[in-house]
CSV table of C-alpha atoms in Angstrom, one decimal:
chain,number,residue,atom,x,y,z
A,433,UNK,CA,158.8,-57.5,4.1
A,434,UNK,CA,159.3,-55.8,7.4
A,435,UNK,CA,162.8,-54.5,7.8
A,436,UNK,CA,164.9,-54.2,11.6
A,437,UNK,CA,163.1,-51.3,13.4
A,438,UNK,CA,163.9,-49.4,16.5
A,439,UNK,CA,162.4,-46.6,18.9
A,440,UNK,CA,162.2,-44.9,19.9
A,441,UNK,CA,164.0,-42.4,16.4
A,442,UNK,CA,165.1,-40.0,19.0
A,443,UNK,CA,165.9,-40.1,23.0
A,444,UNK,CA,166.8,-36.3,24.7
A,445,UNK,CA,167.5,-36.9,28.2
A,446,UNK,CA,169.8,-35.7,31.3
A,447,UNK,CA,173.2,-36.8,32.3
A,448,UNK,CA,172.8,-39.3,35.3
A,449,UNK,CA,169.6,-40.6,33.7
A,450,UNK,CA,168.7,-44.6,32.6
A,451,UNK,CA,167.8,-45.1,29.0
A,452,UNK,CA,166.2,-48.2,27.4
A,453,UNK,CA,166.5,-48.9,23.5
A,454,UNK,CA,164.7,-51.4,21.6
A,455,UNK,CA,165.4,-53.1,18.7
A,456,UNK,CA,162.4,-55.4,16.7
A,457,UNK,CA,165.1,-57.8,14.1
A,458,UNK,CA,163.6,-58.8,11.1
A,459,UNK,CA,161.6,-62.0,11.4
A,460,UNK,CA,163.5,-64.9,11.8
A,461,UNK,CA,166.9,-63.4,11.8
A,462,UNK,CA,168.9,-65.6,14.7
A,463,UNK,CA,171.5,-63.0,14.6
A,464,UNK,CA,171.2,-59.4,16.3
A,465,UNK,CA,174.0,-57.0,16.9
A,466,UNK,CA,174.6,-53.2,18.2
A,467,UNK,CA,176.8,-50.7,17.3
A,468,UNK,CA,177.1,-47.3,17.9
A,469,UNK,CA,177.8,-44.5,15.8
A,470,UNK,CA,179.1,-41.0,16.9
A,471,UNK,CA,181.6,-38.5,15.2
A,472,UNK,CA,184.6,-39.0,17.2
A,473,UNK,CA,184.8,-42.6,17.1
A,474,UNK,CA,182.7,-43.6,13.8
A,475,UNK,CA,180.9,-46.9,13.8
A,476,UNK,CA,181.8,-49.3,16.6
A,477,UNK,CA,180.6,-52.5,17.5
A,478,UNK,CA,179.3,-53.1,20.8
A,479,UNK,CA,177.4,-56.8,21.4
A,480,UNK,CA,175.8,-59.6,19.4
A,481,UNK,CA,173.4,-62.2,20.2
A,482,UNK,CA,173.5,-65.4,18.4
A,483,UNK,CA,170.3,-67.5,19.1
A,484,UNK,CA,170.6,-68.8,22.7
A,485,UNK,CA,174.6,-68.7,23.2
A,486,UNK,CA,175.9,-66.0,25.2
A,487,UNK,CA,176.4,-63.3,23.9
A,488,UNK,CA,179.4,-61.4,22.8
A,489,UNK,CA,179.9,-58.2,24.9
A,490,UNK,CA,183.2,-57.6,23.6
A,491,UNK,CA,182.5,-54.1,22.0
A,492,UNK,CA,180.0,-52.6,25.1
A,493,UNK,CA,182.3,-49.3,26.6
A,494,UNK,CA,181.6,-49.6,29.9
A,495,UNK,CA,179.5,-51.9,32.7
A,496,UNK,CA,177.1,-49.1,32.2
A,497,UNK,CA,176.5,-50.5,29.2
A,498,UNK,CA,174.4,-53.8,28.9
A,499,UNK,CA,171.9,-55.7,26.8
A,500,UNK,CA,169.3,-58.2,26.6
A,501,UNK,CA,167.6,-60.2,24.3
A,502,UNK,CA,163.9,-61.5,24.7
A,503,UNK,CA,162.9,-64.6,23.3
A,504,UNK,CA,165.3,-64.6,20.6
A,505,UNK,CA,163.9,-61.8,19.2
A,506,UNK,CA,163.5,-58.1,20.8
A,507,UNK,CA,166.4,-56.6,22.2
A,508,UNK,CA,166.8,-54.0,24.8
A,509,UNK,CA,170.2,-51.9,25.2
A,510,UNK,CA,170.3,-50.4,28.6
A,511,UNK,CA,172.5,-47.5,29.3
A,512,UNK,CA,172.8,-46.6,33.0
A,513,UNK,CA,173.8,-43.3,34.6
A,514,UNK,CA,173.9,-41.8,31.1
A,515,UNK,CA,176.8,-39.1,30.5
A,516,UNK,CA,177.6,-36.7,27.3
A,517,UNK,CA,179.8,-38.8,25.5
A,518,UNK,CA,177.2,-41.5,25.1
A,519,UNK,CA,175.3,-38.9,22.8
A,520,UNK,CA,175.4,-41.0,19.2
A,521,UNK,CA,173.4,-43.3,17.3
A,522,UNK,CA,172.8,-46.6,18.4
A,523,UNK,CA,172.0,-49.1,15.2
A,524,UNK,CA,170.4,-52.6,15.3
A,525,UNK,CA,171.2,-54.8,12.8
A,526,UNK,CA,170.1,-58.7,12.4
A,527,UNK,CA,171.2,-61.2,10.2
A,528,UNK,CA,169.9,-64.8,9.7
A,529,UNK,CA,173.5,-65.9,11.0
A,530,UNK,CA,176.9,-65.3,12.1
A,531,UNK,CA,178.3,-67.0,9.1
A,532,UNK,CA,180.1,-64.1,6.6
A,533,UNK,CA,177.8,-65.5,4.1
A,534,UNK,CA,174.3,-63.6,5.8
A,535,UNK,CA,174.6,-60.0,5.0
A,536,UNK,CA,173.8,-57.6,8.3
A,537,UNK,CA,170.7,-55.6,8.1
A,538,UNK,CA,170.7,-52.5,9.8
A,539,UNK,CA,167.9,-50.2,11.7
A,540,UNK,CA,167.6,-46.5,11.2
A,541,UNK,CA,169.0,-46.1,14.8
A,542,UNK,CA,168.0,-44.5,17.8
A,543,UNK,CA,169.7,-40.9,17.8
A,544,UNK,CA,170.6,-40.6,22.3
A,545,UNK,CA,171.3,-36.7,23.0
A,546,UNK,CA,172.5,-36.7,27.0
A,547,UNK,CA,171.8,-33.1,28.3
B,1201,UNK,CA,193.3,-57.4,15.6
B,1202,UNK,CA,191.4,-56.5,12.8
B,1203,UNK,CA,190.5,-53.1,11.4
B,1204,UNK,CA,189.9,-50.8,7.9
B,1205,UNK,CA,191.3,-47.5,7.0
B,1206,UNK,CA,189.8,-45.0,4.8
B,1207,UNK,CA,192.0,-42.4,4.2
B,1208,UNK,CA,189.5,-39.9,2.0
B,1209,UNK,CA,187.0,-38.2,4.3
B,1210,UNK,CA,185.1,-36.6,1.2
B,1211,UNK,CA,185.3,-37.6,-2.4
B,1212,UNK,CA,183.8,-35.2,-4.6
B,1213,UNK,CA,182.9,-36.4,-8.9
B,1214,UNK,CA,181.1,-34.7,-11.6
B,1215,UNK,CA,178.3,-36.5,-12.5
B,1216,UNK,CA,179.3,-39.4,-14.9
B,1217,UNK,CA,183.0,-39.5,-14.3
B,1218,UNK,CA,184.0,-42.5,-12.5
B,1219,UNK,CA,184.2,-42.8,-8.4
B,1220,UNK,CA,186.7,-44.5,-6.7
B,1221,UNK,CA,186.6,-44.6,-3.0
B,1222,UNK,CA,189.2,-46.4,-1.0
B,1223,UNK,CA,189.8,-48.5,1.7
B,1224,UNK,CA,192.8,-50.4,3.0
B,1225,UNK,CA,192.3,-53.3,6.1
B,1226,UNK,CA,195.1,-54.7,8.3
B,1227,UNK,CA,194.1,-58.6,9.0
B,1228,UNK,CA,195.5,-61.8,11.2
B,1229,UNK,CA,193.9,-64.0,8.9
B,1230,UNK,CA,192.0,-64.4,6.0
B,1231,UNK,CA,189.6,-61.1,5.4
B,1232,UNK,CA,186.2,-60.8,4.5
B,1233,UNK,CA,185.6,-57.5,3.6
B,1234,UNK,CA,182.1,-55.3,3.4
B,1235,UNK,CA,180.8,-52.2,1.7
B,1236,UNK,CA,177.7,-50.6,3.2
B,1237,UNK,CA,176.3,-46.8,2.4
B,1238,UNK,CA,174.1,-44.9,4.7
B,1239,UNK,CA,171.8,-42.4,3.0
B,1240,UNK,CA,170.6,-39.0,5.0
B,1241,UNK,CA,168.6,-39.8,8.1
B,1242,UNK,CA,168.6,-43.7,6.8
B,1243,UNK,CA,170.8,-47.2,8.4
B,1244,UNK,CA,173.3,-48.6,6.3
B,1245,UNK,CA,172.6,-50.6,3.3
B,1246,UNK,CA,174.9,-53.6,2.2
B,1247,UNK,CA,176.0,-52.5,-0.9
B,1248,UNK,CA,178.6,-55.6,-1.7
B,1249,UNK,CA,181.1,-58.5,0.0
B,1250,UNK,CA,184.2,-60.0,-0.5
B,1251,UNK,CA,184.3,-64.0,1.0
B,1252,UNK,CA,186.7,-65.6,-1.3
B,1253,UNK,CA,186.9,-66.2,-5.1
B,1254,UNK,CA,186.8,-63.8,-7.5
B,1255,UNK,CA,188.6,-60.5,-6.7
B,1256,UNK,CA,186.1,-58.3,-8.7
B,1257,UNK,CA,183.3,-58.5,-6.8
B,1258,UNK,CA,179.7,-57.2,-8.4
B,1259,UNK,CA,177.2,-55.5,-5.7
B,1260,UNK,CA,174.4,-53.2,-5.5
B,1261,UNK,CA,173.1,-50.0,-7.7
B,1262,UNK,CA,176.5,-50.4,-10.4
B,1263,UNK,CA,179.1,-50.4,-7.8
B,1264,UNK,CA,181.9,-53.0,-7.8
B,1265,UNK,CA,185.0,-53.3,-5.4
B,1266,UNK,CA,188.6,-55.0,-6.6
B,1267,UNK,CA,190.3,-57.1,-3.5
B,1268,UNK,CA,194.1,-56.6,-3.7
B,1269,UNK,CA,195.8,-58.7,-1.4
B,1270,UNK,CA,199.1,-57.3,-2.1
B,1271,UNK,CA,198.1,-54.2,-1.4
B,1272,UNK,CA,195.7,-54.5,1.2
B,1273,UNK,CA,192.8,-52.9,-0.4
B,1274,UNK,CA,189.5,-53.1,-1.6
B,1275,UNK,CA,188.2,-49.9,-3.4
B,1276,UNK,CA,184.7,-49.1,-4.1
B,1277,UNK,CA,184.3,-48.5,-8.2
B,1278,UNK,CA,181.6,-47.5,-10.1
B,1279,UNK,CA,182.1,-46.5,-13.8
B,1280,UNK,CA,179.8,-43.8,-13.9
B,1281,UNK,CA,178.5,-41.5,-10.6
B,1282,UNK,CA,175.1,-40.4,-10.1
B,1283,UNK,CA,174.1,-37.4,-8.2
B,1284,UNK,CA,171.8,-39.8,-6.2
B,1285,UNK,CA,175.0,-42.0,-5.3
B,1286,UNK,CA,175.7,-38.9,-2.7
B,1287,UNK,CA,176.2,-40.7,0.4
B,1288,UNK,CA,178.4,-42.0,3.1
B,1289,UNK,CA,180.3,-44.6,2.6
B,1290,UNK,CA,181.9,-47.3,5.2
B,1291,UNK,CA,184.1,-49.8,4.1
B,1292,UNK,CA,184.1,-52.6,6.9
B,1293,UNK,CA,186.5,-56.0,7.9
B,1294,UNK,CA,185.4,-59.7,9.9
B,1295,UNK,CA,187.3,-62.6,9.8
B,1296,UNK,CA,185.4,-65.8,10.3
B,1297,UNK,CA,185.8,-66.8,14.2
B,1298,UNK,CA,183.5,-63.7,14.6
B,1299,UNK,CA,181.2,-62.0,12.5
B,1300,UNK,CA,181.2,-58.4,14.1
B,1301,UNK,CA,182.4,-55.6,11.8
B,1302,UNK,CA,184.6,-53.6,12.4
B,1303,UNK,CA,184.2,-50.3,10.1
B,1304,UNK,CA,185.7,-47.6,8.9
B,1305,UNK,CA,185.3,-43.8,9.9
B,1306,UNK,CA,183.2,-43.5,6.3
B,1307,UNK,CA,184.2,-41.5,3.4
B,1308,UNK,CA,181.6,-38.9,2.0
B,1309,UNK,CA,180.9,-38.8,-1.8
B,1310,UNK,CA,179.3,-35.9,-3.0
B,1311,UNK,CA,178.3,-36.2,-6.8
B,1312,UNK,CA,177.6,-32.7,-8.2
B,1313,UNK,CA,175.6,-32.4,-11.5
């Protein structure tokens, strides 16, 4: 079946810019997390949505930083007033729960280069 | 707090030897501890998990990891490399009150022929 997509693969834009990222989670997958990967700081975590609780935004760097989920589905991370250092990829994963026992399913990420 | 070391950044086998790549975690609680791989250009891949029980645990494509709770650790095995088994690796640590993961910085296996 369908795995977790995102788009778009790659995002180039300028420092000072708004970007929108979209993650699709695999059908039926209640679960849906980010994280972020860059070399200086590996892979971090930044927020999950479980079903209609609030979310956790725990991990997001900055109140630049935010995210919303549609429906209990889609997800969009928005990153405001973009600057260099958020230059990384930005993975989706989903998972039917938050229970250890449902694996994580990651995206092949959206690669963000800030100019 | 929660978190995983990997103290290797590359770990480089002749095809067929055996691979070890290691990881260490540093828990409040009770761990539950993940091994994913992420292929060139490609997301991760859940290769295997420890929840409880058994401290061998079986996964994915040969690979197995041993929890040592005295030690704090639980290596990635595999008795015998393939070149495809070139990857990165990332060891990664939850505890049940919240499922994020928190990973490591990844260890690089390179498999040559």
């Amino acid at each position: 079946g369908a795995g977790v997509s995102q788009s778009p693969s790659n995002k180039v834009t300028e420092k000072g810019k708004d970007v929108e990222l979209r993650c699709d989670p695999i059908s039926g997958h209640t679960a849906l997390y980010w994280y972020r990967q860059s070399l200086g700081q590996g892979l971090e975590f930044l927020i999950y949505f479980q079903g209609n609780s609030a979310p956790d935004k725990s991990g997001l760097p900055s109140d630049r930083f935010s995210a919303e989920r549609t429906g209990g589905s889609v997800s969009t991370l928005t990153i405001q007033r973009t600057q260099q250092e958020d230059s990384a990829v930005y993975l989706c994963a989903s998972s039917l729960g938050t229970s250890v026992s449902y694996e994580q399913y990651f995206g092949p990420g959206t690669r963000l280069t800030v100019t | 707090a929660q978190s995983v070391a990997q103290p290797e950044d590359q770990v480089n086998v002749a095809e067929g030897n055996p691979l070890t790549v290691k990881c260490t975690y540093s828990v409040s609680g009770n761990p539950y501890l993940f091994w994913y791989v992420q292929y060139p250009n490609r997301g991760l891949q859940f290769l295997l998990k420890y929840i409880t029980g058994d401290n061998l645990v079986k996964g994915s494509y040969g690979f197995e990891a041993e929890f040592n709770k005295s030690q704090t650790s639980f290596h990635l095995k595999k008795p015998s490399a393939l070149v495809s088994d070139s990857a990165l690796y990332f060891c990664a640590v939850t505890l049940l009150s919240g499922y994020a993961l928190n990973f490591g910085k990844g260890t690089s296996l390179l498999v040559t022929p």
